[in-house]
Coordinates of C-alpha atoms in Angstrom, one line a residue:
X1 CA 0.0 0.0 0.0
X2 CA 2.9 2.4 -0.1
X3 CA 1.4 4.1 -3.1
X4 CA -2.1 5.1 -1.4
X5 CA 0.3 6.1 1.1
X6 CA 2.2 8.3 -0.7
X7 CA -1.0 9.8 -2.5
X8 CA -2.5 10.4 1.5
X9 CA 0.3 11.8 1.9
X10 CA 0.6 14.5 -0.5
X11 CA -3.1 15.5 0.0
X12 CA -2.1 16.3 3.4
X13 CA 0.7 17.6 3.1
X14 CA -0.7 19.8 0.6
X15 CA -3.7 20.9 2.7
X16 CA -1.8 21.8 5.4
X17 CA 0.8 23.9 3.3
X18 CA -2.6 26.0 2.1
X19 CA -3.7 26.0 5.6
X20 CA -0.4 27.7 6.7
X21 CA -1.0 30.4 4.1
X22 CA 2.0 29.5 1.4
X23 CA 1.4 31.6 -1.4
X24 CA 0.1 29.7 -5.2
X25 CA 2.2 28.8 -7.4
X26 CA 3.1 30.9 -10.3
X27 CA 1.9 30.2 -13.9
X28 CA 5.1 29.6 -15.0
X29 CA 5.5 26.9 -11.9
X30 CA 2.5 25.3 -12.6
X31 CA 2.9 24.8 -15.9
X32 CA 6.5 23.2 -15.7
X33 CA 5.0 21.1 -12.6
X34 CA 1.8 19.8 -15.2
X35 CA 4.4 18.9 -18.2
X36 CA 7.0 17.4 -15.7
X37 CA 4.1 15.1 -14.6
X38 CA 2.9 14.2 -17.2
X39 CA 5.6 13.1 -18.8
X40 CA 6.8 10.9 -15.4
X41 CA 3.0 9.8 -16.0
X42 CA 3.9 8.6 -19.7
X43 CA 7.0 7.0 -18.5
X44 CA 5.3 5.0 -15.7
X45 CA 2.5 3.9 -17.5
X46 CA 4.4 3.0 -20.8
X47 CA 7.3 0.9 -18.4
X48 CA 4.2 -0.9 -17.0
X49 CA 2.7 -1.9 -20.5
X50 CA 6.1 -3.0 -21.2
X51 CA 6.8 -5.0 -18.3
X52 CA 3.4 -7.0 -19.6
X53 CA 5.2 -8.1 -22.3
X54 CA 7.3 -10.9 -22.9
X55 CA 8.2 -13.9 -25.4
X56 CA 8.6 -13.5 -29.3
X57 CA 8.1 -10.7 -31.9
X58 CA 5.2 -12.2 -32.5
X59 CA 4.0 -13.4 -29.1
X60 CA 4.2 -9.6 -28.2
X61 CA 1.9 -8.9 -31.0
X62 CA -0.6 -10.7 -29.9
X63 CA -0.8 -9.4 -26.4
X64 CA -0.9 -5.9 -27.9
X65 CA -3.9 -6.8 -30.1
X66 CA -5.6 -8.3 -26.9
X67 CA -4.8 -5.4 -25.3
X68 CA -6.3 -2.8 -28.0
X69 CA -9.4 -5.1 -27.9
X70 CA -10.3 -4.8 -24.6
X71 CA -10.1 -1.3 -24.2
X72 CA -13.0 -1.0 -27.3
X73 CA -14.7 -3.6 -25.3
X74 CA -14.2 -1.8 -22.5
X75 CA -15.1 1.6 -24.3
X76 CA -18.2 -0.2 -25.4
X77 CA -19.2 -1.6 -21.9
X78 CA -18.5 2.1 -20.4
X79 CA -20.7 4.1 -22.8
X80 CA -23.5 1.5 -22.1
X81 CA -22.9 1.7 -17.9
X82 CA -22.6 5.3 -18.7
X83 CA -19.7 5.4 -16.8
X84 CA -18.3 8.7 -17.6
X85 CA -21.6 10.5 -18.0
X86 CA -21.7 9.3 -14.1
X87 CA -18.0 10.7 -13.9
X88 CA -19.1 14.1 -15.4
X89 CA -22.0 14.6 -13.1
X90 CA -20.0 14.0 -10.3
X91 CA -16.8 16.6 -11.3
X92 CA -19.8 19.3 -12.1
X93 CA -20.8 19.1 -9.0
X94 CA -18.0 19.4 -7.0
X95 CA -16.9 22.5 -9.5
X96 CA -20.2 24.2 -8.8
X97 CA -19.1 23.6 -4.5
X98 CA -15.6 25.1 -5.9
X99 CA -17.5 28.1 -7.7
X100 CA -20.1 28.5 -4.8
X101 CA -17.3 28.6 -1.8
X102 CA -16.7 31.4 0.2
X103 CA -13.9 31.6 3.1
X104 CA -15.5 31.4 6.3
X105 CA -18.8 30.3 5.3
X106 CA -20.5 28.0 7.5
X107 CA -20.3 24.1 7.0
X108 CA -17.3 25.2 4.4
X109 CA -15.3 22.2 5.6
X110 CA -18.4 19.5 5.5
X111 CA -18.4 20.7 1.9
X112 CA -14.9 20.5 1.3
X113 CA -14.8 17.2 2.3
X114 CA -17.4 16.2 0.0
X115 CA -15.8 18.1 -2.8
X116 CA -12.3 16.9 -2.1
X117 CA -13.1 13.5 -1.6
X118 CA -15.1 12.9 -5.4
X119 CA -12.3 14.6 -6.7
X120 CA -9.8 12.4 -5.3
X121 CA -11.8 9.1 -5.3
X122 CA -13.1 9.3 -8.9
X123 CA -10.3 9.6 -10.7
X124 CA -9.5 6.3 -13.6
X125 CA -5.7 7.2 -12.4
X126 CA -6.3 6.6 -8.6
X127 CA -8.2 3.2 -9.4
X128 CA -5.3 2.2 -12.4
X129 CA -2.5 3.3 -9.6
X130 CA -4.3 0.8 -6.8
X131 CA -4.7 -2.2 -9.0
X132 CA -1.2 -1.8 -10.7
X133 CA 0.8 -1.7 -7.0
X134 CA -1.7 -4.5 -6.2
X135 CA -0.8 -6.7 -8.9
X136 CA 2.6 -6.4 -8.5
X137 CA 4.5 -8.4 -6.3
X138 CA 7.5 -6.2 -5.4
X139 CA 4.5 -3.0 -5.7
X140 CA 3.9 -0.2 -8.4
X141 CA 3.7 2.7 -6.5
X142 CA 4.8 5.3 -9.0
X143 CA 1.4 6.2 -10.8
X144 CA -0.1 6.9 -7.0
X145 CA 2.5 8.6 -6.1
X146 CA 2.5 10.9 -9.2
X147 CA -1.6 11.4 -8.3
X148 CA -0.4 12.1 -4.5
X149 CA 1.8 15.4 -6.0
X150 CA -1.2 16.2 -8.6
X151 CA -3.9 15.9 -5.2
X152 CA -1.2 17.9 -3.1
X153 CA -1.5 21.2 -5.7
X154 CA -5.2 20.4 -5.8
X155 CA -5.5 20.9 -1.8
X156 CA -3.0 23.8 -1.6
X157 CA -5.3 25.6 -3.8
X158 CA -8.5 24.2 -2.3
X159 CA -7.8 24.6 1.5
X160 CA -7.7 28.2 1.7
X161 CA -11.8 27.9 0.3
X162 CA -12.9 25.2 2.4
X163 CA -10.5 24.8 5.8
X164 CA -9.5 21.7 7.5
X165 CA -12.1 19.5 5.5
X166 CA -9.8 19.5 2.9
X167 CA -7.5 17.2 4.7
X168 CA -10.4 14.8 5.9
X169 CA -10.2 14.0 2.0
X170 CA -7.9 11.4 2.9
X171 CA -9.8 9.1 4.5
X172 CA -12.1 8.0 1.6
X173 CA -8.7 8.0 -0.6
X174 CA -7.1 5.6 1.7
X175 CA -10.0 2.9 2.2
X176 CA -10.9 3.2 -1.4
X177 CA -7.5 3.0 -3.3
X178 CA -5.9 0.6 0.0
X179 CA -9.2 -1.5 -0.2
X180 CA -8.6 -2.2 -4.4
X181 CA -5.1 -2.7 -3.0
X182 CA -5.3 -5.2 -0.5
X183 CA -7.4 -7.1 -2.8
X184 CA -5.8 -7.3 -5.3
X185 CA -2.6 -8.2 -3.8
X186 CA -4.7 -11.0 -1.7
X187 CA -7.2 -12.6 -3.8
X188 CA -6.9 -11.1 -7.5
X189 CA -3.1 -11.4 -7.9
X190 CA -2.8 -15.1 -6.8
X191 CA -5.3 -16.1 -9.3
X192 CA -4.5 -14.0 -12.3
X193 CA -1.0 -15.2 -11.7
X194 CA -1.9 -19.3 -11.3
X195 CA -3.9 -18.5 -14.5
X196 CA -1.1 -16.7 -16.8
X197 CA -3.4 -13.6 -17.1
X198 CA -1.5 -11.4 -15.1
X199 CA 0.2 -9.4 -18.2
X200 CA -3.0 -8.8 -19.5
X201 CA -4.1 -6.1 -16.5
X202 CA -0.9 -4.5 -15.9
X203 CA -0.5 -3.9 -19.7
X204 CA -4.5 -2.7 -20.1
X205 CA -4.0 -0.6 -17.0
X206 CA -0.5 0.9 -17.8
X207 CA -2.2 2.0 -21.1
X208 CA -4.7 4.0 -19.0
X209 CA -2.2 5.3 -16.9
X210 CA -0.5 6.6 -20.4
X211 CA -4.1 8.2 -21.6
X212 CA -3.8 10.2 -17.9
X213 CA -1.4 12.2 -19.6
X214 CA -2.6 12.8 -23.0
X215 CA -5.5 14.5 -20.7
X216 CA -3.8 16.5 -18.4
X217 CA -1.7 18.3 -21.8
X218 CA -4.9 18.8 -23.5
X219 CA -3.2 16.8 -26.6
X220 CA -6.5 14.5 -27.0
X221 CA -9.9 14.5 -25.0
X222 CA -10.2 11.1 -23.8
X223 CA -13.2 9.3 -21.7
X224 CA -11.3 7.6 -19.1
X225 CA -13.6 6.1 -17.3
X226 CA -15.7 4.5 -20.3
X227 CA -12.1 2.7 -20.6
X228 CA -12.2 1.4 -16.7
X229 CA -14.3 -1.9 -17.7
X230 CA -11.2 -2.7 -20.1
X231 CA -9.4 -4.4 -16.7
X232 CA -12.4 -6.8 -16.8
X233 CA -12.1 -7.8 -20.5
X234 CA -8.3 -8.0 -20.6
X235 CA -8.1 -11.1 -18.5
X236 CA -11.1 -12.8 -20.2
X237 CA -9.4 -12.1 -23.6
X238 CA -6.3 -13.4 -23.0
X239 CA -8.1 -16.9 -21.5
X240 CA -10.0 -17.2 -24.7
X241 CA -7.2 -16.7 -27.1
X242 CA -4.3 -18.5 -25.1

């Protein structure tokens, strides 16, 4: 669990650096923070893809087709759950709580909280970052950890709206991203692993930890969550056509 560590960590760590009164960043900060991470974003989630591969040429080929067919499955699945239509609802809401907030209003941190904790909890990296240091046997912490810095600037910004419920955020980020980890790591790991399907998830979910990125630069407007059923299909693919 040391990357829903790390990410509980930065949110608190960032609250409290707002609650101390540190001044913003600058433009010219922020934007050298937003390219530097996503770019360690790309890196991470690429090295995970290719850690999913292994065997021949054309061995590798194969996983990579499995891999682009499950994420249309998955898109497929995700459009008809209306996943990111559920996704959208929820980040208008807590933007409208952003837009509405005044300093010193009353129940500020109750809303805070609320806000802070869909942000946190919602996002396809957070649940990606959990399974992936799940999976993996010596952990994969580097996607959460990335998400703990990007949560960090969120609550440095955020605390100086809504107070101390900012950092009560953390709570629903460490039983949901610690409760995908501990099971994957308990029941889902042993069984992908007995089963050879193992590749399949960490290359499905380091391609979604890649697509983080591509959203956060604004090069491509992608539905992430639509994709999130994709860690279902990979595994089932790669039983059918093994």
């Amino acid at each position: 669990m040391l990357g829903t560590f790390l990410n509980v960590s930065g949110i608190v760590a960032g609250g409290l650096l707002g609650l101390a009164g540190k001044p913003k960043l600058t433009v010219a900060t922020e934007s050298w923070l937003k390219v530097s991470l996503a770019a360690l974003t790309v890196f991470f989630g690429l090295r995970l893809v290719w850690m999913s591969f292994n065997g021949s040429l054309l061995h590798m080929l194969k996983q990579l087709g499995l891999l682009l067919l499950a994420l249309s499955l998955g898109k497929i699945a995700g459009q008809l759950l209306r996943l990111q239509k559920f996704s959208n609802r929820l980040g208008q809401k807590a933007r409208e709580r952003i837009a509405n907030a005044k300093p010193g209003a009353p129940r500020r941190a109750g809303e805070g909280f609320k806000t802070c904790a869909v942000l946190f909890c919602a996002a396809p990296l957070g649940m990606a970052g959990a399974l992936a240091d799940g999976l993996n046997l010596s952990g994969y912490a580097y996607p959460l950890a990335l998400k703990g810095v990007i949560d960090g600037l969120a609550t440095l910004s955020l605390a100086t709206l809504f107070g101390w419920g900012v950092l009560w955020s953390a709570l629903p980020v460490l039983v949901f991203e610690g409760g995908i980890t501990l099971v994957s790591a308990r029941w889902l790991e042993p069984f992908l692993t007995s089963h050879l399907l193992l590749d399949s998830v960490n290359g499905v979910a380091g391609l979604l930890i890649f697509c983080v990125a591509l959203v956060m630069l604004g090069l491509k407007r992608i539905e992430l969550t639509d994709y999130l059923p994709s860690l279902v299909f990979a595994p089932l693919l790669a039983w059918f056509f093994r």
